Coordinates of C-alpha atoms and ligand atoms in Angstrom, one line a residue:
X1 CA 10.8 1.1 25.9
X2 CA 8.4 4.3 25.6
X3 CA 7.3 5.8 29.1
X4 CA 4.4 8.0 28.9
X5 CA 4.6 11.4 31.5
X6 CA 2.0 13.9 32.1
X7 CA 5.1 15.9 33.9
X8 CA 8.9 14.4 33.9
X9 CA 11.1 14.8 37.4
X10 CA 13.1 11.9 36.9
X11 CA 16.9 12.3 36.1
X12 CA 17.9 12.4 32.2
X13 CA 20.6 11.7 30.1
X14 CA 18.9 14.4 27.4
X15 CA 15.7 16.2 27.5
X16 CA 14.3 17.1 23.8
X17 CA 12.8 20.2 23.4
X18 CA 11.0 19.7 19.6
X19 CA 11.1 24.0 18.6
X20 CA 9.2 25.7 15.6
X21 CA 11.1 27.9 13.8
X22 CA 9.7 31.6 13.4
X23 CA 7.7 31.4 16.7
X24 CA 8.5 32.6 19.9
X25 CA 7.9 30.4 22.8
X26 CA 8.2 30.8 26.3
X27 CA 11.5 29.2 27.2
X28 CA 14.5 32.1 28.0
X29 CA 17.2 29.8 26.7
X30 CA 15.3 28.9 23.5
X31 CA 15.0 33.0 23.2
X32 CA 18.5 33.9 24.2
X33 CA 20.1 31.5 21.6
X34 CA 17.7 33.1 18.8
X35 CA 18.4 36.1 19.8
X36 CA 22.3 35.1 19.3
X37 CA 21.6 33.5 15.9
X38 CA 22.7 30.6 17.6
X39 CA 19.6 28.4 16.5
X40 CA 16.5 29.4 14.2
X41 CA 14.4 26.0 14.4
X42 CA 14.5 25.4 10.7
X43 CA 14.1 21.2 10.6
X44 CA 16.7 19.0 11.5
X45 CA 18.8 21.7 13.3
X46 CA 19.9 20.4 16.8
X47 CA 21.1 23.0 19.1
X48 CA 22.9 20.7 22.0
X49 CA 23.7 22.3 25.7
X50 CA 25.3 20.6 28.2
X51 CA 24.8 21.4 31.6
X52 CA 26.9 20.3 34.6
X53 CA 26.0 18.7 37.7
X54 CA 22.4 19.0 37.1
X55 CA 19.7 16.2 36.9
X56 CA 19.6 16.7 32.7
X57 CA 23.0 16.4 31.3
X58 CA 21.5 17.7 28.6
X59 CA 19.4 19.7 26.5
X60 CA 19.0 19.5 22.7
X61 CA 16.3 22.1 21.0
X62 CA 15.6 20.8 18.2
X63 CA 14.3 22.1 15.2
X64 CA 10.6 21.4 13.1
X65 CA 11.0 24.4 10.7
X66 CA 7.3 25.9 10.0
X67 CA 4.4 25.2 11.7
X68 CA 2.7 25.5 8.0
X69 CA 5.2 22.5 6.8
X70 CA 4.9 20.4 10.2
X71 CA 2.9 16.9 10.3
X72 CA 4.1 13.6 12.1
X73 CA 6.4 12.8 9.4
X74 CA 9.0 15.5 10.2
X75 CA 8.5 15.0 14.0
X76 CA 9.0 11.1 12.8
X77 CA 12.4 12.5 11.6
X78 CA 13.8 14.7 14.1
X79 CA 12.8 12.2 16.9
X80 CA 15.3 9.5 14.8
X81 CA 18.0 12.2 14.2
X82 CA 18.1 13.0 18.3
X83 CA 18.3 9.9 19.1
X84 CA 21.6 9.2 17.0
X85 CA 22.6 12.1 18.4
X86 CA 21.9 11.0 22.0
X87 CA 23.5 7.8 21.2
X88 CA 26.7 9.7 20.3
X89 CA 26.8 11.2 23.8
X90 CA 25.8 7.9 25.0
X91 CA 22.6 8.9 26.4
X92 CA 20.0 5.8 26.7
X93 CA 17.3 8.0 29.5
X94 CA 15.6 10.3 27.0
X95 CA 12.6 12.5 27.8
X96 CA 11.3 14.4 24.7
X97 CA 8.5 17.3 25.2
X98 CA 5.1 16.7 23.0
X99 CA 4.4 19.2 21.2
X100 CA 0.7 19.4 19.9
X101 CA -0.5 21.9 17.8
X102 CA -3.4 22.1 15.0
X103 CA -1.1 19.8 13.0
X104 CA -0.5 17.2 15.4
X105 CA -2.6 15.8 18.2
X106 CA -1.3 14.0 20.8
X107 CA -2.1 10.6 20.0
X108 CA 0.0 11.8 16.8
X109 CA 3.2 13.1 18.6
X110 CA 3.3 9.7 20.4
X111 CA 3.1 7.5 17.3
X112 CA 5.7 9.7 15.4
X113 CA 8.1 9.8 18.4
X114 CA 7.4 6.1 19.1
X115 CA 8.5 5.2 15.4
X116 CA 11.7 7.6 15.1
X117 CA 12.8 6.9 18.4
X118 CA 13.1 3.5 17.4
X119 CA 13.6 3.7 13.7
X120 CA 16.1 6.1 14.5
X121 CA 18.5 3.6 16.9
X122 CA 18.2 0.3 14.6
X123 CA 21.0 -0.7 13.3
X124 CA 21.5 -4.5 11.5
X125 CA 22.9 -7.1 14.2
X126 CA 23.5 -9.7 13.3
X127 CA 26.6 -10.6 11.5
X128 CA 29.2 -8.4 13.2
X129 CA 30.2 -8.0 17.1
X130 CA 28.5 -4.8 18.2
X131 CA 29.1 -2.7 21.4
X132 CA 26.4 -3.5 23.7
X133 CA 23.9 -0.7 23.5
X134 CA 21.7 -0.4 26.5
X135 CA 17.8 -0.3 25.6
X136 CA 16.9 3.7 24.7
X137 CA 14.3 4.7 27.6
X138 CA 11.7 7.1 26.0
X139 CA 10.2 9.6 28.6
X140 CA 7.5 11.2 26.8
X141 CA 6.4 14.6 28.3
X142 CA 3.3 16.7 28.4
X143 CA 0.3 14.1 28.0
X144 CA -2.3 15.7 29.6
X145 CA -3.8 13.7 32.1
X146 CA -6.9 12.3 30.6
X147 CA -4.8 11.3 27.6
X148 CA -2.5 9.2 29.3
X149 CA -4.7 5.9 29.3
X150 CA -4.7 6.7 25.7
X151 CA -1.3 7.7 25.1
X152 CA -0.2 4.4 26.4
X153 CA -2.2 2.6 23.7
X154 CA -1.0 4.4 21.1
X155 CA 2.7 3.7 21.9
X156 CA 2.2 -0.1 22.5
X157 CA 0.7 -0.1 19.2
X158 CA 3.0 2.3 17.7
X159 CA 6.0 -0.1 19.0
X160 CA 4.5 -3.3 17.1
X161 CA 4.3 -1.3 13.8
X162 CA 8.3 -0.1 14.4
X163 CA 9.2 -3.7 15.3
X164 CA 7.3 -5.0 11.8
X165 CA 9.4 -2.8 10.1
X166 CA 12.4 -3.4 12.0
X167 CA 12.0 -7.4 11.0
X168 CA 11.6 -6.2 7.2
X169 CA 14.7 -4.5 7.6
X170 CA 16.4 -7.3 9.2
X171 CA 15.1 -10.0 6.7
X172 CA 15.9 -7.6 3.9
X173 CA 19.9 -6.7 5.3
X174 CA 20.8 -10.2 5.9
X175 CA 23.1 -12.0 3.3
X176 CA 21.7 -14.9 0.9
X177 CA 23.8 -17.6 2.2
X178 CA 22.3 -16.8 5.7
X179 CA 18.7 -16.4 4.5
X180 CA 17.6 -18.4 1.5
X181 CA 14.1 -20.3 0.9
X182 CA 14.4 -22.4 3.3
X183 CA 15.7 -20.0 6.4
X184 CA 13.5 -17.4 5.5
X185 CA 10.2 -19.8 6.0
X186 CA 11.4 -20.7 9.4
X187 CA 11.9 -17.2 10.1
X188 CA 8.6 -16.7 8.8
X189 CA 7.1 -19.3 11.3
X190 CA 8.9 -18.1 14.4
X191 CA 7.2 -14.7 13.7
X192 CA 3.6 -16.1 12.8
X193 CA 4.3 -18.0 16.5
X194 CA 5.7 -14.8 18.2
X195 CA 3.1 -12.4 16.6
X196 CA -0.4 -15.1 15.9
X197 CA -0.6 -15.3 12.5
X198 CA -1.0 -19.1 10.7
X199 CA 1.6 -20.2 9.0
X200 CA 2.1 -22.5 6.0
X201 CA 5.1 -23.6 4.1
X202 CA 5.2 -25.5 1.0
X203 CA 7.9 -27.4 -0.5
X204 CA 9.3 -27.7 -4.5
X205 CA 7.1 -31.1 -5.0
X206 CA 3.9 -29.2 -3.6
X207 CA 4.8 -26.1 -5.7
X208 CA 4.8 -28.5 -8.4
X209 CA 1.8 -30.4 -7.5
X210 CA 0.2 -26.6 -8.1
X211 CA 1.6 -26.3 -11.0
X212 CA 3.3 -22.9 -10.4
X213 CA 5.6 -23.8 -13.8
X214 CA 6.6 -19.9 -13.6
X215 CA 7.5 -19.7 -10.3
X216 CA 9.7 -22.9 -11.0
X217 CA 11.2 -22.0 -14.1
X218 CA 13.4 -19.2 -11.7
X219 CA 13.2 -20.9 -8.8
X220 CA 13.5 -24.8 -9.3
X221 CA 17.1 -25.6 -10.4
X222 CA 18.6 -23.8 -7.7
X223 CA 20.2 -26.2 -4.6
X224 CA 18.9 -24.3 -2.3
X225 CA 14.8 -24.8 -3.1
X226 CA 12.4 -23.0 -3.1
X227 CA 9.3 -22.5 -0.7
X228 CA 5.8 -20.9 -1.0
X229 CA 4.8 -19.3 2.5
X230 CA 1.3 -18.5 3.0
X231 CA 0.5 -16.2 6.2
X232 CA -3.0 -15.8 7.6
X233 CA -4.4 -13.4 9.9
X234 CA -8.0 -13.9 10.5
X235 CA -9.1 -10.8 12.6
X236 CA -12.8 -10.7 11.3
X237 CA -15.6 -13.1 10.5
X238 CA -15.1 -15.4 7.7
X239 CA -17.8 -13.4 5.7
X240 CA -15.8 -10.3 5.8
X241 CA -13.5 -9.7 2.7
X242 CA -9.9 -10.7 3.0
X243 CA -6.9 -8.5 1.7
X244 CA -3.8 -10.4 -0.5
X245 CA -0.5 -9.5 0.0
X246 CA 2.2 -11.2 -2.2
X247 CA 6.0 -10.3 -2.0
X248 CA 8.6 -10.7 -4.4
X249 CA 10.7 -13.1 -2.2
X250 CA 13.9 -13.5 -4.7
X251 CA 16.6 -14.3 -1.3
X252 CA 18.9 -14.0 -4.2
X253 CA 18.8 -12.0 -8.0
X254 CA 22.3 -13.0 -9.7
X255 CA 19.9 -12.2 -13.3
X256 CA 20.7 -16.1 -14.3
X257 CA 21.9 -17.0 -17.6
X258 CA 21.3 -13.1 -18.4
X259 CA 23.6 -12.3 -15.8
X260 CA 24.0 -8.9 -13.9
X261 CA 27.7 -7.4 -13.7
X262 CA 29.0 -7.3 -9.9
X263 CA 28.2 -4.1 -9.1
X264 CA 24.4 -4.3 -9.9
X265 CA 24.5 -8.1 -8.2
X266 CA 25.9 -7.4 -4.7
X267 CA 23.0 -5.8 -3.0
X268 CA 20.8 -8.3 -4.9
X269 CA 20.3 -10.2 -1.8
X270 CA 17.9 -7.3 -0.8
X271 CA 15.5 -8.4 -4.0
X272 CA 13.6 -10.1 -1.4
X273 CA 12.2 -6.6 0.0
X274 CA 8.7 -7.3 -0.6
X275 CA 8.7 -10.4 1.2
X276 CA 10.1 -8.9 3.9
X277 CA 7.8 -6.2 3.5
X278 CA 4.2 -8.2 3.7
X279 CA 5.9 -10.8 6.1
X280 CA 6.7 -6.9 8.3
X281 CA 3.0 -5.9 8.0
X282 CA 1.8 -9.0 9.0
X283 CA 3.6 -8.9 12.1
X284 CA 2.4 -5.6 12.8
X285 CA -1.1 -6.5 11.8
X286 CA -0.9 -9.5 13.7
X287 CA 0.4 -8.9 17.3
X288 CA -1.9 -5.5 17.5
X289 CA -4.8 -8.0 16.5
X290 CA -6.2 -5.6 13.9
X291 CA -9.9 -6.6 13.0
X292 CA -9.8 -7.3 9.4
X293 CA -8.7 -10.7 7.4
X294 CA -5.5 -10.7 5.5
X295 CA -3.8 -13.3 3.6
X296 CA 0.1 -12.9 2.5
X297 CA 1.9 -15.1 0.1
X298 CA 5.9 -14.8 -0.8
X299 CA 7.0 -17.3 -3.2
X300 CA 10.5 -17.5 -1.9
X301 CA 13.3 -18.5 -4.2
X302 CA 16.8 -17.6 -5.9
X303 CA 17.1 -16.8 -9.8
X304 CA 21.2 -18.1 -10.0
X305 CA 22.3 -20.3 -13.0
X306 CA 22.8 -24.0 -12.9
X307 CA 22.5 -26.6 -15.7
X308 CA 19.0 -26.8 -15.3
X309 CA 18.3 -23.0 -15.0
X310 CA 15.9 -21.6 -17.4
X311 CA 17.2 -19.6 -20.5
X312 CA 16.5 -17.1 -23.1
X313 CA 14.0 -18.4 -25.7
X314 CA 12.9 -21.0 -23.3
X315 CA 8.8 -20.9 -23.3
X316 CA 7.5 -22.0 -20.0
X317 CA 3.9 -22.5 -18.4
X318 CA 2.3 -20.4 -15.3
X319 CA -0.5 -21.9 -12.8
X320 CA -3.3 -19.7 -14.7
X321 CA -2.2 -22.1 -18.2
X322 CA -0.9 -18.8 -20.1
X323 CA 2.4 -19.4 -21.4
X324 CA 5.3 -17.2 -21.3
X325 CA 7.7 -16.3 -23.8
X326 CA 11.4 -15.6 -21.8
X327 CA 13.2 -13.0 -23.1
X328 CA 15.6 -12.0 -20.2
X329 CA 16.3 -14.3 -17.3
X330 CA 16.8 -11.2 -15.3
X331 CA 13.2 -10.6 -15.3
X332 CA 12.4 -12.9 -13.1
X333 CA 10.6 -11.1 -10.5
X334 CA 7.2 -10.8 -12.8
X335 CA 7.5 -15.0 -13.2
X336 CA 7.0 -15.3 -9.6
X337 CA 4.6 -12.3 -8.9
X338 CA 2.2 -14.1 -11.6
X339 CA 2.1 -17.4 -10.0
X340 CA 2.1 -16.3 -6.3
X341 CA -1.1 -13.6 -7.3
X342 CA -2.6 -16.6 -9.0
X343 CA -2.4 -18.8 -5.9
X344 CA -3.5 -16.3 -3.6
X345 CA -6.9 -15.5 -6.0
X346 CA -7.6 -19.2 -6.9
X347 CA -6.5 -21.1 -3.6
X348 CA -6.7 -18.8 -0.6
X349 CA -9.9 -16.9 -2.3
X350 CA -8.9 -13.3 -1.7
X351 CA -11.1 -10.5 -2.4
X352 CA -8.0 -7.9 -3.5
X353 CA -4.7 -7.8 -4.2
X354 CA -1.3 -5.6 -3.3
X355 CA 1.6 -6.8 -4.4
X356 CA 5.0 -5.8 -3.7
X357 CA 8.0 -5.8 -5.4
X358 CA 11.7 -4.9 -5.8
X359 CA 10.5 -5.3 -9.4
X360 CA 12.9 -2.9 -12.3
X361 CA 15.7 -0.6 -12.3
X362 CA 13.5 1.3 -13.9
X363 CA 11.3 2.9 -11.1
X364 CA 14.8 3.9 -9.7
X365 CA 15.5 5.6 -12.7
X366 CA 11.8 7.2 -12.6
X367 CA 11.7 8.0 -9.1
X368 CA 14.5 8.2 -7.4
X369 CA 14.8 6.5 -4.0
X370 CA 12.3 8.2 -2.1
X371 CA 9.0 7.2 -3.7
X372 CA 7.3 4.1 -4.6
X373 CA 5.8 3.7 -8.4
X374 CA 2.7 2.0 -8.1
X375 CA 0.2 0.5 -11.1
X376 CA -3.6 0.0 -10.4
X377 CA -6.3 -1.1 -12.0
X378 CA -8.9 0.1 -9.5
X379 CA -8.6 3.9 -8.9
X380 CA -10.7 3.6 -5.4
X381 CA -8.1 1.2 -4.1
X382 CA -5.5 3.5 -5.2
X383 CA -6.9 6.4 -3.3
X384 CA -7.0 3.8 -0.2
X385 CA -3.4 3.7 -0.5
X386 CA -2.6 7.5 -1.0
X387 CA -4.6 7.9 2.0
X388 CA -2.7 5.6 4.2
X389 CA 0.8 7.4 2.5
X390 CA -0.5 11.1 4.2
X391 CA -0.5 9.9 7.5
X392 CA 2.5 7.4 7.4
X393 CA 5.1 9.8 5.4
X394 CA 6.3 7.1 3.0
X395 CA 5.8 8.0 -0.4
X396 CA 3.6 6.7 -3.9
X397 CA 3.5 7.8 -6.6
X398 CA 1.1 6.4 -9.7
X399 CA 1.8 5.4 -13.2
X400 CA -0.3 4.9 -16.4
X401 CA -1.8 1.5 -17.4
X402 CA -3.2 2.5 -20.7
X403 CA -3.7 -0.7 -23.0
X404 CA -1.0 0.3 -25.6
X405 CA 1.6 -0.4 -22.8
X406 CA -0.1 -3.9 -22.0
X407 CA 0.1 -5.0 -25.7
X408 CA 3.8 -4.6 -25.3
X409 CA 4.2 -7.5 -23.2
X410 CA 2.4 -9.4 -26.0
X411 CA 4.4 -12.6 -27.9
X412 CA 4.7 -14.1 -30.9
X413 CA 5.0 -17.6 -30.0
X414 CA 3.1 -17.2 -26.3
X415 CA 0.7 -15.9 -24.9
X416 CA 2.7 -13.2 -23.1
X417 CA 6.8 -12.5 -22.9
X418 CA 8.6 -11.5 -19.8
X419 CA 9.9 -8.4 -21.3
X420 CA 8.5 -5.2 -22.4
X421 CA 11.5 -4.1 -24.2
X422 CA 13.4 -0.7 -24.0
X423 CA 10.5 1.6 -22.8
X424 CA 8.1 2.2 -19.6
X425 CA 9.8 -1.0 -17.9
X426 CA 8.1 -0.3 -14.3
X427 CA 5.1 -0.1 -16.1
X428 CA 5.5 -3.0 -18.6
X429 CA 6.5 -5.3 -15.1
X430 CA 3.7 -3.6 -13.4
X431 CA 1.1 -4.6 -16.2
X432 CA 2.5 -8.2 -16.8
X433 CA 1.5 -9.3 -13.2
X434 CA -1.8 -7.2 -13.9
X435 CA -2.1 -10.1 -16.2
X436 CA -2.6 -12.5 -13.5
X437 CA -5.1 -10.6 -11.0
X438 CA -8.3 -11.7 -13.0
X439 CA -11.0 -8.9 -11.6
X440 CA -10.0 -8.4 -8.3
X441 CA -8.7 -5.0 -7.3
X442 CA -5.3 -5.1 -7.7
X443 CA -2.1 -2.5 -6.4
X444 CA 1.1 -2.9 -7.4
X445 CA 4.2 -1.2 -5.6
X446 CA 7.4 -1.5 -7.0
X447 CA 9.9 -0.8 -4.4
X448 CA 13.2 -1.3 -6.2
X449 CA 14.5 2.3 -5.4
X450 CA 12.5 2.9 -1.6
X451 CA 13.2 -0.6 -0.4
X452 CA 17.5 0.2 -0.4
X453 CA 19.1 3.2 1.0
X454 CA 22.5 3.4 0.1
X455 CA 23.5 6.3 3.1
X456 CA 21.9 7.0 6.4
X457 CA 19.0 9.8 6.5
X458 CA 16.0 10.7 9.1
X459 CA 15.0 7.4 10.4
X460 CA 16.2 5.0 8.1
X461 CA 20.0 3.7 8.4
X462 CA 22.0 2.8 5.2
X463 CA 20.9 -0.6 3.9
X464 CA 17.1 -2.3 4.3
X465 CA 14.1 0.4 4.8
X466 CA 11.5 -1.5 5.5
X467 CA 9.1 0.6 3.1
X468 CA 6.1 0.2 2.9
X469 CA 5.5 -1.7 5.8
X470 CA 3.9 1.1 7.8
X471 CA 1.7 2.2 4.9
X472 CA 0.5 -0.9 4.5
X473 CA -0.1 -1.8 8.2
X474 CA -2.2 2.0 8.0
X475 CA -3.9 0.9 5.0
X476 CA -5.3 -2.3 6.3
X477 CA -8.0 0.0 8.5
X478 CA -6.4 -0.7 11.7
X479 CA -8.3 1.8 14.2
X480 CA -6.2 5.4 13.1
X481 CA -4.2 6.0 16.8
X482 CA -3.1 9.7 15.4
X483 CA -6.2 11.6 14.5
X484 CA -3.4 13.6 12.1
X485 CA -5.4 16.9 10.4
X486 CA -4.2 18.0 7.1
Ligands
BES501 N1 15.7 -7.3 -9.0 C1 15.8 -6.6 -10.2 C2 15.3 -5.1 -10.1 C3 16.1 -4.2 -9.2 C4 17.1 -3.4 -9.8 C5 15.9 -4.1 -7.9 C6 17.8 -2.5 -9.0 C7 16.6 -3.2 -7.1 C8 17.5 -2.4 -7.6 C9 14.9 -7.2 -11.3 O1 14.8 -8.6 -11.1 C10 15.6 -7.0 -12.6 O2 16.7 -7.4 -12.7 N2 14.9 -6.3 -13.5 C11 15.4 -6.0 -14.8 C12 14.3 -6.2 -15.8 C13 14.8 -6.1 -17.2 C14 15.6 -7.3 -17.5 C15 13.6 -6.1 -18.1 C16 15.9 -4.5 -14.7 O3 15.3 -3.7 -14.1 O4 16.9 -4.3 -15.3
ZN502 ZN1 16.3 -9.8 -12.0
ZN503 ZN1 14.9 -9.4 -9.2

């Protein structure tokens, strides 16, 4: 819960004094401990003091480094690691100081504290006995007083974008014998209840009567079936445009008859990231009523091996009528994508397309774990994106899609093959479901290195990330809350 102060004279566990580093300021303690090289500011230092038998038990000055290298990002940060740190000390009443400068307004500070405060204490629930953690009580400080009406916008709208991506993380942390096709849909219709976005679910005859032959060539020997969810928020007229957002919603990646080895399988219940992803955003999008119409799509399945599991060599059909030559069964991802873009530009009549995807190894390779490769074919919509990225902090970065690497994904004997072979595999996967956008403006983010963190850092916690919810929420146009300059 976020509490918005113009002055703070309640009782705190911690008060959070945010500090620059290299800049005086007028507090004696801040001065007396710099002075004593006990704390410089640089970012993510925490200085903490306790004091006894006062009304703060304690103070933590913590540090922003630069004022040159601050935006909401690093506040965003610090916030989350404070409030681990709190946590430690079993603090739950936290006040935290604003601090505005010509980086940050204050409509800024309390979006970034909003998000790291609660980024920052999520941890996964709901499959071991946890302590009972009492709800973190956010005093924000130093909202001057005609802000406040304001301010207290901002952080109910700031709370609804941390719980979208708190659900993404959720979805994307819990195991696939929990949440498979048919759990995730209900999940799916809970939130479109809880948040007001329309929900539809299809079954395996109806994904038949589409013919989506490539979605069922992964999806449709496995027991557990699989289900098309279509989400719809209609904030705007029905002439206005509407946005498309498909998710790669594989509950379950074993790589089938071309089968992964354990250690590359055991996470693979997290290859549903970009479902959980667009079904995130959504939620955002939806509870904060955002004026603007947006369509999502996850064609939900598992890719495991039965006796009627698809194989190497196997040519199968797609809803558009191209066929597909299969050359690894662990590139299943694309099958899906192609279908699920088709459906949402054929039967739901989008205008654009972003897709997202824990697509190939090979953006983790490329990229790392901290940014997300994306593949375009409409350089305006790409700059849309990298726009949304400055103010939210979560990263992009944007490969080539010259023809010579679509001609790789060319076949003999189909019209296309789900491999590219050895080379530029992000972008080959990338370009394959470009295959299937017709001429709508198309992104596509593959978030097979951001959508995992294997350790703890900032605000994310080891496990789902819930990237790129928040970038996509921003990206949708919702009204800007933080005014961020550059
Ligand atoms: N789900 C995986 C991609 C992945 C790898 C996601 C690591 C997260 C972490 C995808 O379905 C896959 O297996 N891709 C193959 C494609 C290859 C067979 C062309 C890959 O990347 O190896
Ligand atoms: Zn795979
Ligand atoms: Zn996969």
């Amino acid at each position: 819960m976020i509490h918005i102060r113009e002055k703070l004279d309640e009782p705190m566990d911690v008060m959070i004094l945010p500090c620059f580093e290299g800049q005086s300021s007028g507090d004696e303690t801040l001065e007396k401990l710099k002075a004593a090289q006990a704390f410089s500011g640089k970012e993510e230092e925490i200085f903490v003091l306790p004091h006894l038998e006062e009304k703060v038990s304690y103070t933590f000055y913590a540090g922003l480094g630069t004022q040159e290298d601050f935006n909401g990002d690093v506040l965003r940060k610090v916030i989350a690691l404070c409030v681990k740190r709190a946590r430690a000390l079993e603090g739950v009443k936290l006040g935290v100081q604003i601090c505005v400068c010509d980086k940050l307004c204050v409509g800024g500070n309390v979006k970034a504290i909003t998000e790291g405060s609660l980024l920052g204490d999520y941890t996964f629930k709901r499959c071991k006995e946890q302590p009972t953690k009492q709800e973190l009580q956010i005093y924000l400080t130093g909202i001057p007083k005609e802000k406040l009406k304001r301010a207290t916008q901002v952080a109910e709208e700031s709370q609804k974008v941390a719980k979208g991506v708190m659900i993404a993380r959720d979805l994307t942390n819990e195991p696939s014998n929990l949440l498979y096709p048919k759990t995730l849909a209900r999940r799916v219709q809970q939130l479109g209840e809880e948040a007001g976005f329309e929900v539809e679910i299809m079954d395996q005859d109806q994904i038949k009567d589409l013919g989506m032959e490539a979605f069922l060539a992964v999806g449709g020997s496995s027991e557990r079936q699989p289900r098309l969810i279509v989400m719809r928020h209609r904030g705007a007229a029905d002439t206005e445009p509407v946005l498309g957002l498909v998710g790669k919603g594989l509950t379950y990646d074993t790589g089938g008859y071309s089968l992964k080895p354990t250690d590359s399988m055991k996470t693979m219940h997290s290859d549903m990231g970009g479902a959980a992803a667009v079904i995130g955003a959504m939620y955002a999008i939806s509870s904060n009523q955002v004026k603007k119409n947006v369509i999502a799509v996850v064609a939900a399945c598992e890719n495991v091996i039965s006796a009627g599991s698809y194989k190497p060599g196997d040519i199968i059909g797609s809803m558009a009528g191209k066929t597909i030559e299969i050359g690894n069964t662990d590139a299943e991802g694309r099958l899906t994508l192609a279908d699920a873009v088709t459906y949402i530009i054929e039967k739901e009549k989008v205008d654009e397309v972003i897709d997202v995807a824990t697509l190939t190894g090979a953006a983790l390779v490329a990229l790392g774990t901290t940014t997300t490769a994306v593949i375009t074919n409409n350089q305006a919509f790409y700059e849309r994106l990298e726009k949304a990225s400055e103010k939210t902090g979560e990263r992009f970065w944007q490969l080539p899609n010259h023809k010579e690497y679509a001609k790789l994904n060319k076949s003999e004997v189909a019209d296309l093959k789900n491999i590219g072979g050895r080379h530029a595999g992000t972008i080959t996967a990338g370009l394959f479901v470009g295959e299937f956008v017709q001429d709508k403006p198309w992104l596509h983010l593959d978030i097979a290195g951001t959508a995992w963190a294997d350790a703890a850092s900032g605000y994310f916690g080891k496990g789902g990330t819930g990237v790129p919810v928040r970038t996509l929420y921003t990206l949708v146009g919702a009204p800007c809350p933080c005014h961020e300059k550059k």
